[in-house]
Amino acid sequence: MNKNDIREGELALINRHTRTPLTENDVYAFSVILCDNDIDRDLERFSDNALDELAKLFDGVTGITDHNPKSDNQTARIFSCKSEFVPDKFTSDGKPYKRLFARAYVPSSQADFIRSIESGIKKEVSIGCSVKRRICSICGRDISLCPHTKGKYYEDQLCFVTLDKPTDAYEWSFVAVPAQKNAGVIKNFDLKGNDEMNVEKRLFSGEEQTFSAEEVRELAETFRSLKQKAADGEVYRNSLVREIKTLSAFALPDMSADTLDCMTKNLSVVQLNELIKSLETKTADVLPTEPQLAKNGNSRTSNNTIYKNI
Ligand SMILES: [Zn+2]
């Protein structure tokens, strides 16, 4: 963040966004670093290409300059944005450092904000954007589809995420923290508008569709992961059915095993759990538990939990 007046040609860029043309006296312009390609505290980085794309997406986007709930939120607007390498600067893993550098303006009436910029208090920026790809550093696949976990080590290699293919940049704002060395960027990701959703939508559209090789790979990964989840679900479902059979032996002794099988076959997991609950209530009637025993004055059995875990 630099203290800076309007530079040559910038007024024209600002006036693209205003209803009535502003003069140099009406506005205050400043520089802000929105994000970069270094691995941040969330173990995420933007790819170099993502920064190029974000430069286009952030032009004209407004940001909140004041998070004080007592005052009306003030906004600044980005009027120029570019990605740039910084000479002789490298990321923590030794790549040439690249950042997203923006110029923004506020009305010159925002004296408090301008003062806080000039004193260096407002340093940290949070951005809101959507990305299509979150690439795992270990295997190069989408982190939501691969077995690796961000922050874990795999044979001495730390798993981090590269954010790629941004689809939308919708906000930025200053985070109320005191100036600090190596102030980072906090990101809020909103996956709405994620293209993976569109792949799914297209898949279920009922119409003929063409998918790219990359989309086919994603669909195959999703399918594989769903199959695994379905297998796990089946194990869980079977355990519920077994529990129902055990409880029914007490609560519904006249019901045949066949009828029971027919009944449980078409029930969802939620319905199976409901059935277990009502069978447990019924079993409690058949096999009195502690309150009734206690009422009978048999205090020695009040800690008897034998029937609780049938
Ligand atoms: Zn992975």
Short mmCIF file of N, CA and C in Angstrom, two decimals, residues 31-116:
data_model
loop_
_atom_site.label_atom_id
_atom_site.label_comp_id
_atom_site.label_asym_id
_atom_site.label_seq_id
_atom_site.Cartn_x
_atom_site.Cartn_y
_atom_site.Cartn_z
N SER A 31 -2.92 2.18 -3.82
CA SER A 31 -2.54 0.88 -4.37
C SER A 31 -2.82 -0.21 -3.35
N VAL A 32 -3.17 -1.36 -3.85
CA VAL A 32 -3.42 -2.47 -2.94
C VAL A 32 -2.99 -3.78 -3.61
N ILE A 33 -2.35 -4.64 -2.82
CA ILE A 33 -1.98 -5.97 -3.31
C ILE A 33 -3.11 -6.92 -2.91
N LEU A 34 -3.79 -7.46 -3.89
CA LEU A 34 -4.95 -8.30 -3.58
C LEU A 34 -4.56 -9.73 -3.20
N CYS A 35 -3.63 -10.30 -3.92
CA CYS A 35 -3.18 -11.66 -3.61
C CYS A 35 -1.93 -11.97 -4.43
N ASP A 36 -1.35 -13.16 -4.22
CA ASP A 36 -0.11 -13.48 -4.93
C ASP A 36 0.00 -14.99 -5.14
N ASN A 37 1.16 -15.40 -5.63
CA ASN A 37 1.34 -16.84 -5.91
C ASN A 37 2.14 -17.55 -4.82
N ASP A 38 2.26 -16.90 -3.65
CA ASP A 38 3.00 -17.55 -2.56
C ASP A 38 2.04 -18.40 -1.73
N ILE A 39 2.57 -19.42 -1.11
CA ILE A 39 1.74 -20.31 -0.30
C ILE A 39 1.38 -19.55 0.99
N ASP A 40 0.09 -19.40 1.25
CA ASP A 40 -0.31 -18.57 2.38
C ASP A 40 -0.58 -19.40 3.64
N ARG A 41 -1.07 -18.75 4.67
CA ARG A 41 -1.25 -19.42 5.96
C ARG A 41 -2.31 -20.52 5.89
N ASP A 42 -3.17 -20.45 4.86
CA ASP A 42 -4.16 -21.53 4.66
C ASP A 42 -3.59 -22.64 3.78
N LEU A 43 -2.28 -22.54 3.48
CA LEU A 43 -1.62 -23.51 2.60
C LEU A 43 -2.27 -23.52 1.21
N GLU A 44 -2.57 -22.33 0.73
CA GLU A 44 -3.12 -22.19 -0.61
C GLU A 44 -2.35 -21.12 -1.36
N ARG A 45 -2.26 -21.29 -2.66
CA ARG A 45 -1.64 -20.27 -3.50
C ARG A 45 -2.43 -20.17 -4.79
N PHE A 46 -2.32 -19.01 -5.42
CA PHE A 46 -2.92 -18.87 -6.74
C PHE A 46 -1.90 -19.29 -7.78
N SER A 47 -2.35 -19.91 -8.85
CA SER A 47 -1.44 -20.21 -9.95
C SER A 47 -1.15 -18.89 -10.68
N ASP A 48 -0.04 -18.85 -11.42
CA ASP A 48 0.31 -17.64 -12.17
C ASP A 48 -0.80 -17.27 -13.14
N ASN A 49 -1.36 -18.28 -13.81
CA ASN A 49 -2.44 -18.02 -14.76
C ASN A 49 -3.69 -17.47 -14.07
N ALA A 50 -3.95 -17.98 -12.85
CA ALA A 50 -5.12 -17.52 -12.10
C ALA A 50 -4.98 -16.02 -11.81
N LEU A 51 -3.74 -15.58 -11.50
CA LEU A 51 -3.54 -14.16 -11.22
C LEU A 51 -3.81 -13.31 -12.46
N ASP A 52 -3.42 -13.83 -13.64
CA ASP A 52 -3.69 -13.10 -14.89
C ASP A 52 -5.20 -12.96 -15.10
N GLU A 53 -5.91 -14.05 -14.83
CA GLU A 53 -7.37 -14.04 -15.01
C GLU A 53 -8.04 -13.11 -14.00
N LEU A 54 -7.56 -13.17 -12.75
CA LEU A 54 -8.15 -12.34 -11.69
C LEU A 54 -7.96 -10.85 -11.98
N ALA A 55 -6.85 -10.50 -12.65
CA ALA A 55 -6.61 -9.10 -12.99
C ALA A 55 -7.75 -8.55 -13.84
N LYS A 56 -8.25 -9.40 -14.75
CA LYS A 56 -9.38 -8.96 -15.59
C LYS A 56 -10.66 -8.92 -14.76
N LEU A 57 -10.84 -9.95 -13.91
CA LEU A 57 -12.10 -10.07 -13.16
C LEU A 57 -12.27 -8.99 -12.09
N PHE A 58 -11.13 -8.50 -11.53
CA PHE A 58 -11.25 -7.53 -10.43
C PHE A 58 -11.44 -6.09 -10.90
N ASP A 59 -11.24 -5.82 -12.18
CA ASP A 59 -11.41 -4.45 -12.64
C ASP A 59 -12.86 -4.00 -12.42
N GLY A 60 -13.04 -2.90 -11.68
CA GLY A 60 -14.38 -2.36 -11.44
C GLY A 60 -15.05 -2.92 -10.19
N VAL A 61 -14.44 -3.90 -9.53
CA VAL A 61 -15.08 -4.52 -8.36
C VAL A 61 -14.93 -3.58 -7.14
N THR A 62 -16.02 -3.45 -6.39
CA THR A 62 -15.97 -2.59 -5.22
C THR A 62 -15.52 -3.37 -3.99
N GLY A 63 -14.90 -2.66 -3.07
CA GLY A 63 -14.44 -3.28 -1.83
C GLY A 63 -14.91 -2.47 -0.65
N ILE A 64 -15.08 -3.15 0.47
CA ILE A 64 -15.53 -2.46 1.69
C ILE A 64 -14.30 -1.95 2.42
N THR A 65 -14.32 -0.68 2.77
CA THR A 65 -13.14 -0.08 3.40
C THR A 65 -13.29 0.01 4.91
N ASP A 66 -14.49 -0.26 5.40
CA ASP A 66 -14.73 -0.05 6.82
C ASP A 66 -15.65 -1.13 7.34
N HIS A 67 -15.14 -1.91 8.29
CA HIS A 67 -15.96 -3.00 8.82
C HIS A 67 -16.65 -2.60 10.13
N ASN A 68 -16.53 -1.34 10.49
CA ASN A 68 -17.18 -0.90 11.72
C ASN A 68 -18.70 -0.99 11.57
N PRO A 69 -19.33 -1.84 12.37
CA PRO A 69 -20.78 -2.03 12.21
C PRO A 69 -21.58 -0.78 12.53
N LYS A 70 -20.95 0.16 13.27
CA LYS A 70 -21.68 1.38 13.64
C LYS A 70 -21.77 2.38 12.49
N SER A 71 -20.84 2.29 11.56
CA SER A 71 -20.89 3.25 10.46
C SER A 71 -21.39 2.55 9.20
N ASP A 72 -21.91 3.31 8.30
CA ASP A 72 -22.29 2.73 7.02
C ASP A 72 -21.02 2.23 6.34
N ASN A 73 -21.09 1.06 5.79
CA ASN A 73 -19.89 0.57 5.12
C ASN A 73 -19.54 1.45 3.92
N GLN A 74 -18.30 1.84 3.90
CA GLN A 74 -17.83 2.67 2.80
C GLN A 74 -17.22 1.77 1.76
N THR A 75 -17.28 2.19 0.53
CA THR A 75 -16.70 1.34 -0.50
C THR A 75 -15.67 2.07 -1.34
N ALA A 76 -14.70 1.31 -1.79
CA ALA A 76 -13.70 1.78 -2.73
C ALA A 76 -13.90 0.97 -4.00
N ARG A 77 -13.43 1.47 -5.11
CA ARG A 77 -13.59 0.70 -6.34
C ARG A 77 -12.24 0.55 -7.05
N ILE A 78 -11.98 -0.63 -7.52
CA ILE A 78 -10.75 -0.89 -8.28
C ILE A 78 -10.96 -0.36 -9.70
N PHE A 79 -10.01 0.47 -10.16
CA PHE A 79 -10.16 0.99 -11.52
C PHE A 79 -9.06 0.49 -12.45
N SER A 80 -8.05 -0.14 -11.87
CA SER A 80 -7.09 -0.83 -12.73
C SER A 80 -6.43 -1.94 -11.93
N CYS A 81 -6.15 -3.02 -12.61
CA CYS A 81 -5.64 -4.19 -11.91
C CYS A 81 -4.74 -4.96 -12.87
N LYS A 82 -3.57 -5.37 -12.38
CA LYS A 82 -2.67 -6.14 -13.24
C LYS A 82 -1.90 -7.17 -12.42
N SER A 83 -1.50 -8.24 -13.08
CA SER A 83 -0.64 -9.21 -12.42
C SER A 83 0.79 -8.86 -12.82
N GLU A 84 1.72 -9.02 -11.88
CA GLU A 84 3.10 -8.64 -12.18
C GLU A 84 4.10 -9.47 -11.37
N PHE A 85 5.22 -9.78 -12.01
CA PHE A 85 6.32 -10.40 -11.27
C PHE A 85 7.07 -9.30 -10.55
N VAL A 86 7.58 -9.60 -9.36
CA VAL A 86 8.39 -8.64 -8.63
C VAL A 86 9.84 -9.10 -8.76
N PRO A 87 10.70 -8.28 -9.39
CA PRO A 87 12.08 -8.71 -9.65
C PRO A 87 12.80 -9.13 -8.37
N ASP A 88 13.54 -10.22 -8.48
CA ASP A 88 14.39 -10.72 -7.39
C ASP A 88 13.61 -11.15 -6.14
N LYS A 89 12.32 -11.33 -6.28
CA LYS A 89 11.56 -11.82 -5.13
C LYS A 89 11.02 -13.21 -5.47
N PHE A 90 11.08 -14.10 -4.49
CA PHE A 90 10.68 -15.49 -4.74
C PHE A 90 9.66 -15.96 -3.71
N THR A 91 8.88 -16.94 -4.11
CA THR A 91 7.91 -17.52 -3.17
C THR A 91 8.66 -18.43 -2.19
N SER A 92 7.96 -18.89 -1.16
CA SER A 92 8.61 -19.72 -0.14
C SER A 92 9.15 -21.02 -0.72
N ASP A 93 8.61 -21.44 -1.87
CA ASP A 93 9.17 -22.65 -2.49
C ASP A 93 10.02 -22.32 -3.73
N GLY A 94 10.50 -21.05 -3.78
CA GLY A 94 11.53 -20.72 -4.76
C GLY A 94 11.06 -20.34 -6.16
N LYS A 95 9.76 -20.13 -6.35
CA LYS A 95 9.28 -19.70 -7.67
C LYS A 95 9.32 -18.17 -7.76
N PRO A 96 9.47 -17.64 -9.00
CA PRO A 96 9.41 -16.17 -9.13
C PRO A 96 8.09 -15.65 -8.55
N TYR A 97 8.20 -14.63 -7.70
CA TYR A 97 7.02 -14.12 -7.01
C TYR A 97 6.16 -13.26 -7.94
N LYS A 98 4.87 -13.56 -7.98
CA LYS A 98 3.94 -12.81 -8.83
C LYS A 98 2.78 -12.36 -7.97
N ARG A 99 2.30 -11.15 -8.21
CA ARG A 99 1.20 -10.64 -7.37
C ARG A 99 0.15 -9.93 -8.21
N LEU A 100 -0.98 -9.73 -7.58
CA LEU A 100 -2.08 -9.02 -8.22
C LEU A 100 -2.11 -7.62 -7.62
N PHE A 101 -1.76 -6.65 -8.46
CA PHE A 101 -1.60 -5.27 -8.00
C PHE A 101 -2.77 -4.45 -8.53
N ALA A 102 -3.47 -3.77 -7.62
CA ALA A 102 -4.64 -3.00 -8.05
C ALA A 102 -4.52 -1.55 -7.63
N ARG A 103 -5.19 -0.69 -8.40
CA ARG A 103 -5.34 0.71 -8.01
C ARG A 103 -6.83 0.92 -7.74
N ALA A 104 -7.12 1.56 -6.63
CA ALA A 104 -8.52 1.77 -6.26
C ALA A 104 -8.73 3.22 -5.85
N TYR A 105 -9.97 3.65 -5.87
CA TYR A 105 -10.24 5.02 -5.43
C TYR A 105 -11.41 5.06 -4.45
N VAL A 106 -11.38 6.11 -3.62
CA VAL A 106 -12.53 6.42 -2.77
C VAL A 106 -12.83 7.91 -2.96
N PRO A 107 -14.05 8.34 -2.63
CA PRO A 107 -14.31 9.78 -2.67
C PRO A 107 -13.40 10.47 -1.64
N SER A 108 -12.92 11.64 -1.94
CA SER A 108 -11.98 12.29 -1.01
C SER A 108 -12.65 12.69 0.30
N SER A 109 -13.98 12.56 0.36
CA SER A 109 -14.69 12.85 1.61
C SER A 109 -14.45 11.79 2.69
N GLN A 110 -13.92 10.63 2.30
CA GLN A 110 -13.68 9.56 3.29
C GLN A 110 -12.39 9.80 4.05
N ALA A 111 -12.40 10.87 4.85
CA ALA A 111 -11.17 11.32 5.50
C ALA A 111 -10.59 10.28 6.46
N ASP A 112 -11.46 9.61 7.22
CA ASP A 112 -10.96 8.63 8.19
C ASP A 112 -10.24 7.49 7.50
N PHE A 113 -10.87 7.04 6.44
CA PHE A 113 -10.28 5.93 5.69
C PHE A 113 -8.94 6.34 5.08
N ILE A 114 -8.92 7.51 4.47
CA ILE A 114 -7.68 7.98 3.83
C ILE A 114 -6.56 8.12 4.87
N ARG A 115 -6.92 8.60 6.05
CA ARG A 115 -5.93 8.73 7.11
C ARG A 115 -5.39 7.34 7.51
N SER A 116 -6.29 6.36 7.60
CA SER A 116 -5.84 5.02 8.02
C SER A 116 -4.96 4.37 6.96
#
